[in-house]
Short mmCIF file of C-alpha atoms in Angstrom, two decimals:
data_model
loop_
_atom_site.label_atom_id
_atom_site.label_comp_id
_atom_site.label_asym_id
_atom_site.label_seq_id
_atom_site.Cartn_x
_atom_site.Cartn_y
_atom_site.Cartn_z
CA MET A 19 109.75 138.98 99.15
CA LYS A 20 109.86 136.65 101.40
CA THR A 21 106.46 134.90 102.57
CA ASP A 22 106.57 133.30 106.22
CA LEU A 23 103.12 131.01 107.05
CA THR A 24 103.57 128.76 110.96
CA ASP A 25 100.55 126.20 111.64
CA THR A 26 99.33 126.26 107.53
CA THR A 27 97.83 124.52 105.28
CA ALA A 28 98.78 123.43 101.37
CA GLY A 29 95.92 126.18 100.15
CA GLU A 30 97.50 128.54 102.01
CA ILE A 31 100.22 127.34 100.42
CA ASN A 32 99.07 128.36 97.01
CA LYS A 33 97.00 131.39 97.81
CA ALA A 34 100.13 132.67 99.74
CA LEU A 35 102.05 132.03 95.70
CA MET A 36 99.55 133.79 93.80
CA GLU A 37 99.30 136.44 96.01
CA GLY A 38 103.25 136.84 95.33
CA ARG A 39 103.63 137.28 91.89
CA ARG A 40 101.35 139.10 91.38
CA ALA A 41 102.96 141.72 94.17
CA ILE A 42 106.18 141.15 92.36
CA GLY A 43 104.28 141.37 88.53
CA THR A 44 104.97 138.01 87.12
CA PRO A 45 101.34 136.26 87.67
CA ALA A 46 101.71 133.83 84.50
CA VAL A 47 103.55 131.40 85.65
CA GLY A 48 106.68 130.45 83.92
CA MET A 49 108.57 127.42 85.02
CA VAL A 50 108.55 124.23 83.06
CA LEU A 51 108.96 121.65 86.11
CA THR A 52 109.08 120.98 90.40
CA LEU A 53 112.32 119.96 91.75
CA VAL A 54 111.83 118.33 95.25
CA ILE A 55 114.69 118.08 97.49
CA VAL A 56 113.92 115.77 100.63
CA THR A 57 117.06 116.40 102.78
CA ASP A 58 117.60 117.59 107.17
CA GLU A 59 118.20 121.60 108.30
CA GLU A 60 121.66 120.80 108.37
CA ASN A 61 121.25 120.20 104.65
CA ALA A 62 119.12 122.72 103.88
CA TYR A 63 120.73 125.30 103.70
CA ASP A 64 123.47 123.53 100.40
CA ALA A 65 121.06 122.73 98.66
CA LEU A 66 118.48 124.79 98.10
CA ARG A 67 121.52 127.52 97.25
CA ALA A 68 122.85 124.30 94.42
CA ALA A 69 118.69 124.47 93.49
CA SER A 70 118.87 128.24 93.04
CA ASP A 71 121.97 128.52 91.04
CA ALA A 72 119.82 125.82 88.55
CA SER A 73 117.44 127.81 87.97
CA ARG A 74 118.74 130.37 85.72
CA GLU A 75 118.46 127.39 83.43
CA HIS A 76 115.64 125.46 84.46
CA PRO A 77 113.15 127.92 85.45
CA SER A 78 111.40 125.74 88.17
CA ARG A 79 109.66 125.75 91.50
CA THR A 80 111.45 124.06 94.25
CA LEU A 81 109.60 122.40 96.96
CA VAL A 82 112.40 122.36 100.21
CA VAL A 83 110.71 118.62 102.69
CA ILE A 84 112.49 119.45 106.19
CA ARG A 85 111.55 116.83 108.45
CA ARG A 86 111.60 118.06 111.75
CA VAL A 87 112.42 115.53 114.36
CA SER A 88 109.79 115.47 117.39
CA ARG A 89 111.76 115.47 120.61
CA THR A 90 108.60 114.05 122.95
CA PRO A 91 105.83 111.61 122.65
CA ARG A 92 103.57 114.04 122.24
CA ASP A 93 104.74 116.23 119.68
CA ARG A 94 105.52 113.38 118.05
CA THR A 95 101.60 113.29 117.73
CA THR A 96 100.56 116.72 117.12
CA SER A 97 101.34 117.43 113.49
CA ARG A 98 102.33 120.85 111.80
CA LEU A 99 103.10 122.07 108.00
CA ASP A 100 105.08 125.15 108.97
CA ALA A 101 106.15 127.22 105.35
CA GLU A 102 108.01 129.37 103.29
CA VAL A 103 107.37 131.31 100.22
CA ARG A 104 109.70 132.85 97.85
CA LEU A 105 110.23 134.75 95.06
CA GLY A 106 111.25 136.69 92.59
CA ALA A 107 115.27 137.72 94.28
CA GLU A 108 115.36 135.05 97.27
CA ALA A 109 113.79 132.57 95.01
CA GLY A 110 116.70 132.75 91.68
CA ALA A 111 114.49 132.01 88.91
CA GLY A 112 112.15 130.02 90.35
CA GLU A 113 109.45 129.36 93.09
CA THR A 114 111.08 128.43 95.86
CA VAL A 115 108.48 126.99 99.06
CA VAL A 116 110.63 125.12 102.38
CA LEU A 117 107.66 123.37 104.43
CA ARG A 118 109.04 121.38 107.68
CA LEU A 119 106.93 119.11 109.01
CA TYR A 120 106.37 117.45 112.19
CA GLY A 121 104.43 115.62 114.30
CA GLU A 122 102.70 112.47 112.46
CA VAL A 123 102.26 114.87 109.38
CA SER A 124 106.40 114.09 108.89
CA ASP A 125 105.44 110.12 107.62
CA HIS A 126 103.00 110.83 105.48
CA ALA A 127 104.36 113.94 103.43
CA ASP A 128 103.53 113.56 99.45
CA SER A 129 100.00 114.31 100.66
CA VAL A 130 101.25 117.76 101.86
CA VAL A 131 103.97 117.67 98.65
CA LEU A 132 101.67 116.63 95.76
CA PRO A 133 98.72 119.56 95.89
CA LEU A 134 101.42 121.98 95.37
CA LEU A 135 103.56 120.14 92.86
CA LEU A 136 102.69 122.15 89.03
CA PRO A 137 100.84 121.11 86.66
CA ASP A 138 100.99 118.93 83.51
CA ALA A 139 104.50 119.44 84.57
CA PRO A 140 107.93 116.80 85.47
CA VAL A 141 108.79 116.08 88.77
CA VAL A 142 112.06 115.14 89.63
CA VAL A 143 112.93 114.47 93.30
CA TRP A 144 116.28 114.79 94.26
CA TRP A 145 117.71 113.31 98.25
CA PRO A 146 121.52 114.83 98.67
CA VAL A 147 121.69 113.06 102.09
CA ASN A 148 119.79 109.99 103.72
CA ALA A 149 118.48 108.64 100.15
CA PRO A 150 116.08 105.57 100.71
CA LEU A 151 117.80 102.07 99.95
CA ASP A 152 114.52 102.54 97.43
CA PRO A 153 113.88 105.51 95.56
CA ALA A 154 111.29 104.33 93.40
CA GLU A 155 108.99 103.25 95.93
CA ASP A 156 109.41 105.63 98.19
CA PRO A 157 106.55 107.58 98.38
CA LEU A 158 107.49 111.22 97.25
CA GLY A 159 110.11 108.99 95.09
CA ALA A 160 107.16 108.43 93.70
CA LEU A 161 105.20 111.40 92.77
CA ALA A 162 108.73 111.83 89.65
CA GLN A 163 109.51 111.28 86.63
CA ARG A 164 113.20 111.87 88.10
CA ARG A 165 114.96 109.89 91.20
CA VAL A 166 118.32 112.08 92.22
CA THR A 167 120.29 110.70 95.15
CA ASP A 168 124.42 110.84 95.50
CA THR A 169 126.58 107.91 96.68
CA TYR A 170 129.17 110.15 98.05
CA ALA A 171 127.09 111.47 100.92
CA ALA A 172 126.17 108.43 102.04
CA GLU A 173 128.73 106.75 104.43
CA GLN A 174 129.88 103.01 103.28
CA PRO A 175 129.67 104.80 99.25
CA VAL A 176 131.05 101.64 97.90
CA ARG A 177 128.49 98.97 98.84
CA GLU A 178 125.68 102.11 98.08
CA LEU A 179 126.45 101.92 94.78
CA ALA A 180 125.51 97.97 95.09
CA ALA A 181 121.98 98.94 96.39
CA ARG A 182 121.42 101.34 93.56
CA ALA A 183 121.97 98.16 91.15
CA GLU A 184 120.13 96.12 93.28
CA THR A 185 117.11 98.16 93.30
CA TYR A 186 117.48 100.22 90.38
CA THR A 187 114.13 101.37 88.40
CA PRO A 188 114.18 103.46 85.00
CA GLY A 189 114.59 106.84 85.97
CA ASP A 190 117.27 106.93 88.61
CA THR A 191 120.09 108.63 88.89
CA ASP A 192 123.03 109.06 90.35
CA LEU A 193 125.57 112.62 91.41
CA ALA A 194 128.35 110.41 91.74
CA TRP A 195 128.23 109.74 87.73
CA THR A 196 127.09 113.13 86.88
CA ARG A 197 130.52 113.86 88.44
CA ILE A 198 132.38 111.83 85.69
CA THR A 199 130.63 113.34 81.88
CA PRO A 200 133.83 114.84 81.15
CA TRP A 201 135.73 112.02 82.21
CA ARG A 202 133.84 110.17 79.63
CA SER A 203 134.21 112.64 77.08
CA MET A 204 137.53 112.82 76.86
CA LEU A 205 138.19 109.22 77.28
CA ALA A 206 135.53 108.78 74.43
CA ALA A 207 137.48 110.87 72.45
CA ALA A 208 141.14 109.96 73.17
CA LEU A 209 140.07 106.69 71.71
CA ASP A 210 138.59 108.22 69.02
CA GLN A 211 142.02 109.39 67.84
CA VAL A 212 143.73 106.38 67.08
CA ASP A 213 142.76 102.93 65.64
CA CYS A 214 144.05 100.17 69.08
CA GLU A 215 142.52 98.00 70.61
CA VAL A 216 141.84 98.65 74.36
CA ARG A 217 143.98 95.93 76.55
CA SER A 218 144.07 97.09 79.71
CA VAL A 219 142.08 99.85 81.67
CA GLU A 220 142.85 101.59 85.39
CA VAL A 221 141.52 103.50 87.47
CA GLU A 222 142.79 105.67 89.95
CA GLY A 223 141.32 108.03 92.83
CA GLU A 224 140.84 108.77 96.61
CA GLU A 225 139.16 106.01 98.51
CA PHE A 226 135.13 106.23 99.00
CA ASN A 227 135.11 108.07 96.06
CA PRO A 228 132.46 106.63 94.33
CA SER A 229 132.72 108.16 90.67
CA CYS A 230 136.47 105.74 90.58
CA GLU A 231 133.70 102.65 91.04
CA LEU A 232 131.13 103.89 88.10
CA LEU A 233 134.16 105.51 86.16
CA ALA A 234 135.47 101.82 86.55
CA MET A 235 132.54 99.84 85.49
CA TRP A 236 131.66 101.82 82.70
CA LEU A 237 134.68 100.95 81.07
CA ALA A 238 134.81 97.63 81.65
CA ASP A 239 131.31 97.43 80.72
CA ARG A 240 132.42 99.31 77.35
CA LEU A 241 135.62 98.31 76.59
CA GLY A 242 135.24 94.64 77.79
CA VAL A 243 138.58 94.80 79.10
CA PRO A 244 140.36 93.79 82.55
CA VAL A 245 140.22 96.98 84.88
CA GLN A 246 141.86 97.67 87.89
CA ARG A 247 140.62 100.40 90.47
CA SER A 248 143.88 101.73 92.44
CA LEU A 249 143.84 104.74 95.45
CA SER A 250 145.85 107.73 95.02
CA SER A 251 145.51 110.60 97.67
CA GLY A 252 142.57 113.38 95.04
CA PRO A 253 141.59 114.97 95.21
CA GLY A 254 138.20 113.04 94.62
CA LEU A 255 139.73 111.36 90.31
CA THR A 256 143.16 111.19 89.19
CA ALA A 257 144.12 109.35 86.11
CA VAL A 258 143.25 106.79 83.97
CA ARG A 259 145.56 104.50 81.57
CA MET A 260 144.90 102.58 79.44
CA GLU A 261 147.50 100.33 77.42
CA THR A 262 146.34 99.71 74.10
CA THR A 263 148.05 97.73 71.53
CA CYS A 264 149.50 101.20 70.41
CA GLY A 265 151.03 102.20 73.59
CA PRO A 266 150.04 103.64 77.10
CA VAL A 267 146.91 106.37 76.82
CA VAL A 268 146.10 107.98 79.69
CA LEU A 269 144.22 111.28 81.47
CA ASP A 270 146.15 112.83 84.37
CA ARG A 271 144.20 114.92 86.67
CA ALA A 272 146.69 115.73 89.89
CA ASP A 273 145.93 118.58 91.11
CA GLY A 274 142.25 118.69 89.85
CA SER A 275 141.94 121.72 87.51
CA LEU A 276 143.47 121.23 84.92
CA ALA A 277 144.27 117.94 83.10
CA ASN A 278 147.10 115.69 80.99
CA LEU A 279 146.44 113.95 78.29
CA SER A 280 148.84 111.81 76.23
CA ILE A 281 148.42 109.29 73.63
CA GLN A 282 151.12 107.31 71.98
CA GLY A 283 153.29 108.65 68.68
CA GLN A 284 151.16 113.00 70.01
CA PRO A 285 152.42 115.18 71.29
CA GLY A 286 150.73 115.08 74.85
CA ARG A 287 148.06 118.30 75.84
CA ALA A 288 146.04 120.00 78.92
CA VAL A 289 143.09 119.58 78.76
CA ALA A 290 140.42 121.36 81.64
CA LEU A 291 138.85 118.95 84.16
CA GLN A 292 137.93 121.62 87.15
CA ARG A 293 135.76 119.89 89.49
CA ARG A 294 132.17 120.87 89.19
CA ASP A 295 129.97 121.60 92.32
CA THR A 296 126.59 120.07 92.79
CA ALA A 297 124.63 123.65 91.47
CA GLU A 298 126.09 123.19 87.95
CA LEU A 299 125.34 118.39 88.42
CA ILE A 300 122.24 120.14 89.43
CA ALA A 301 121.58 121.33 86.38
CA GLU A 302 122.90 118.56 84.23
CA GLU A 303 120.91 116.57 85.74
CA LEU A 304 117.03 117.46 84.70
CA ARG A 305 118.17 118.85 81.22
CA ARG A 306 117.04 114.84 80.43
CA LEU A 307 114.93 113.91 82.42
CA ASP A 308 114.33 110.28 80.33
CA PRO A 309 115.52 106.74 82.09
CA ASP A 310 119.76 106.52 81.32
CA ASP A 311 120.48 103.79 80.22
CA THR A 312 124.06 103.92 80.47
CA TYR A 313 124.03 104.76 83.86
CA ALA A 314 121.84 101.80 84.27
CA ALA A 315 124.96 99.63 82.56
CA ALA A 316 128.32 100.75 84.64
CA LEU A 317 125.58 100.12 87.70
CA ARG A 318 124.90 96.42 87.18
CA TYR A 319 128.67 95.92 85.78
CA GLY A 320 129.16 95.74 89.89
CA VAL A 321 131.75 96.78 92.05
CA GLU A 322 133.36 93.14 93.37
CA ARG A 323 134.09 92.42 89.24
CA LEU A 324 136.60 95.40 89.09
CA SER A 325 140.69 94.49 90.04
CA THR A 326 142.13 95.37 92.66
CA GLY A 327 145.70 94.49 94.11
CA ALA A 328 148.37 92.51 93.07
CA ASP A 329 146.59 89.69 91.87
CA ALA A 330 144.76 92.07 89.41
CA ALA A 331 148.28 93.36 88.41
CA ALA A 332 148.83 89.91 87.21
CA THR A 333 145.44 89.92 85.04
CA LEU A 334 145.97 93.10 83.95
CA GLY A 335 149.34 91.72 82.72
CA GLY A 336 147.70 89.14 80.51
CA ALA A 337 149.15 86.27 82.44
CA PRO A 338 147.76 84.20 84.99
CA ALA A 339 149.48 84.05 88.37
CA ARG A 340 151.67 81.94 89.61
CA PRO A 341 151.91 79.39 91.81
CA THR A 342 153.56 79.64 94.84
CA GLU A 343 156.79 77.87 96.32
CA LYS A 344 154.84 76.90 99.05
CA ALA A 345 152.54 74.79 96.46
CA ALA A 346 154.92 73.82 93.42
CA ASP A 347 157.01 71.84 96.81
CA LYS A 348 153.39 70.52 97.36
CA ALA A 349 153.12 69.02 93.96
CA ALA A 350 156.11 67.79 93.98
CA GLU A 351 155.05 66.32 96.89
CA ASP A 352 152.38 64.61 95.70
CA GLU A 353 153.67 63.37 92.75
CA ALA A 354 156.67 61.42 94.68
CA VAL A 355 153.56 60.36 97.12
CA ALA A 356 151.76 58.37 93.89
CA GLU A 357 155.34 57.36 92.20
CA VAL A 358 156.04 55.12 95.99
CA ALA A 359 152.77 53.99 95.67
CA VAL A 360 152.73 53.47 92.05
CA ALA A 361 156.03 51.09 92.47
CA GLU A 362 154.83 49.90 96.06
CA SER A 363 151.67 48.24 94.27
CA GLU A 364 153.50 46.78 91.93
CA ALA A 365 156.03 44.96 94.05
CA GLY A 366 153.27 43.60 96.72
CA THR A 367 151.75 41.98 92.99
CA GLU A 368 155.03 40.75 92.22
CA GLU A 369 155.58 39.08 96.19
CA GLY A 370 152.10 38.68 97.64
CA GLU A 371 152.98 40.44 100.30
CA ALA A 372 149.05 41.22 102.61
CA GLU A 373 150.35 44.40 104.50
CA ARG A 374 149.13 47.94 102.14
CA PRO A 375 151.42 51.10 102.17
CA THR A 376 150.17 53.88 104.15
CA PRO A 377 150.73 57.34 102.91
CA ASN A 378 152.84 57.90 106.23
CA SER A 379 154.69 55.38 104.99
CA LEU A 380 154.68 56.28 101.61
CA ALA A 381 155.84 60.50 102.17
CA ARG A 382 158.15 59.33 104.11
CA LYS A 383 160.07 56.69 101.72
CA ALA A 384 159.16 60.18 98.28
CA ALA A 385 160.88 62.17 101.29
CA SER A 386 164.26 59.37 101.47
CA LYS A 387 164.19 59.75 97.08
#
C-alpha cells in the first residue's frame, strides 16, 4: 500500500500511517527501531532497497530523508514537504516514509523527523553517501544511538578515515568496517590453531578501499607488529599474509568469493568469503546498538602508522634499512677530514704555525690520501 502526500506535515504523515495499518489489517506497531536514511535522489533507491531487505530481520520504521535542490532564490525561501507512505509489501516487514524536503525546511530535517520516530525505540541514522564530518554533531545524528557511515563512498577514503578518527564518538560505525567482519573472524580462528608468535603482517587489496586500511590497523593494534599495506587489482581485499615463528599463515582470496587458508604444516583449505551486499551489512549493524570499542581502537591507531613500500619491507624483515652508497661515502669522507684536521692541529702546535686549516684544504688533503 502506497500513499502520496504533497505539501504535507508530520501530523498528516502519522495519520496516514495509522490509516494504512488499519487498511492492511495490522493496527499494532511491531517494529523494534527507527532507521533514518539521509541520502540524495540518485542513491535513494539502492539504499531503500537494502533497508527493505534488512527489515525482514529487523522490522523497523524507515524514514528516508531526501533534500531536494532549490534552483531559484524564490524556491529556497519556500518550504515544502512531500511524502510517500509505504506499508505492507511495499515496505518489506516494516513501514517506510520517503520525505522530500524543499526550501528552508531542508535545513531543519530533524524537526520533520522527530515527530515520526517510534516512541521508546532505538534510532539508527545511516548516510549511504555524503556523510557529515562529525556525525554525532549533525542534527539528525544527535537523535540516534547508532550512526552509520560508509567511507568507501567518499572521494578520498583514506583521508576520510583520518577525519573519522578525529571526530569519533561512541555509537559511530562504518560499513567499511562491517565488510571485514568475516576476515577478522577467519584470521582470529587461524591464529587459534597455532601456538606461534606473529612477527609481521601484509594486507593486500585494491587501492582506495578503506576496508584494507581498517583491517591492517586492526591487526597492527591487536598484534603489536609491523603491518604492510600493499596494492592489488582486487576485487576488494585479496590477501593477508602473516609471518610467524612457526611459518607463514596466508588467507588468500583472489576472486572475491572463495578464499584459501594455508597454515604451515597443515593442508590448505577452502573457506567461503563472499563479498556481501549492502542489505547484509546493514542487517549486521542493526544487531548491536552499543558502542563498538574494537572499531574505535582500530580507527584511532592511525593510517599513517601503516608501512608501505621498500622501507616497510625492510622493517617487516626485522632489520633496519641499509644506508645508501652515497651516504656511506659521505660518512667515510667526513671521517677522513676529521683525521686530517687532528693531524694539522698537532703539526701547527708543534711548529708554531699561525695559519689555521680551512675545511676546503682539509677536504683536498683527505682526498689525496
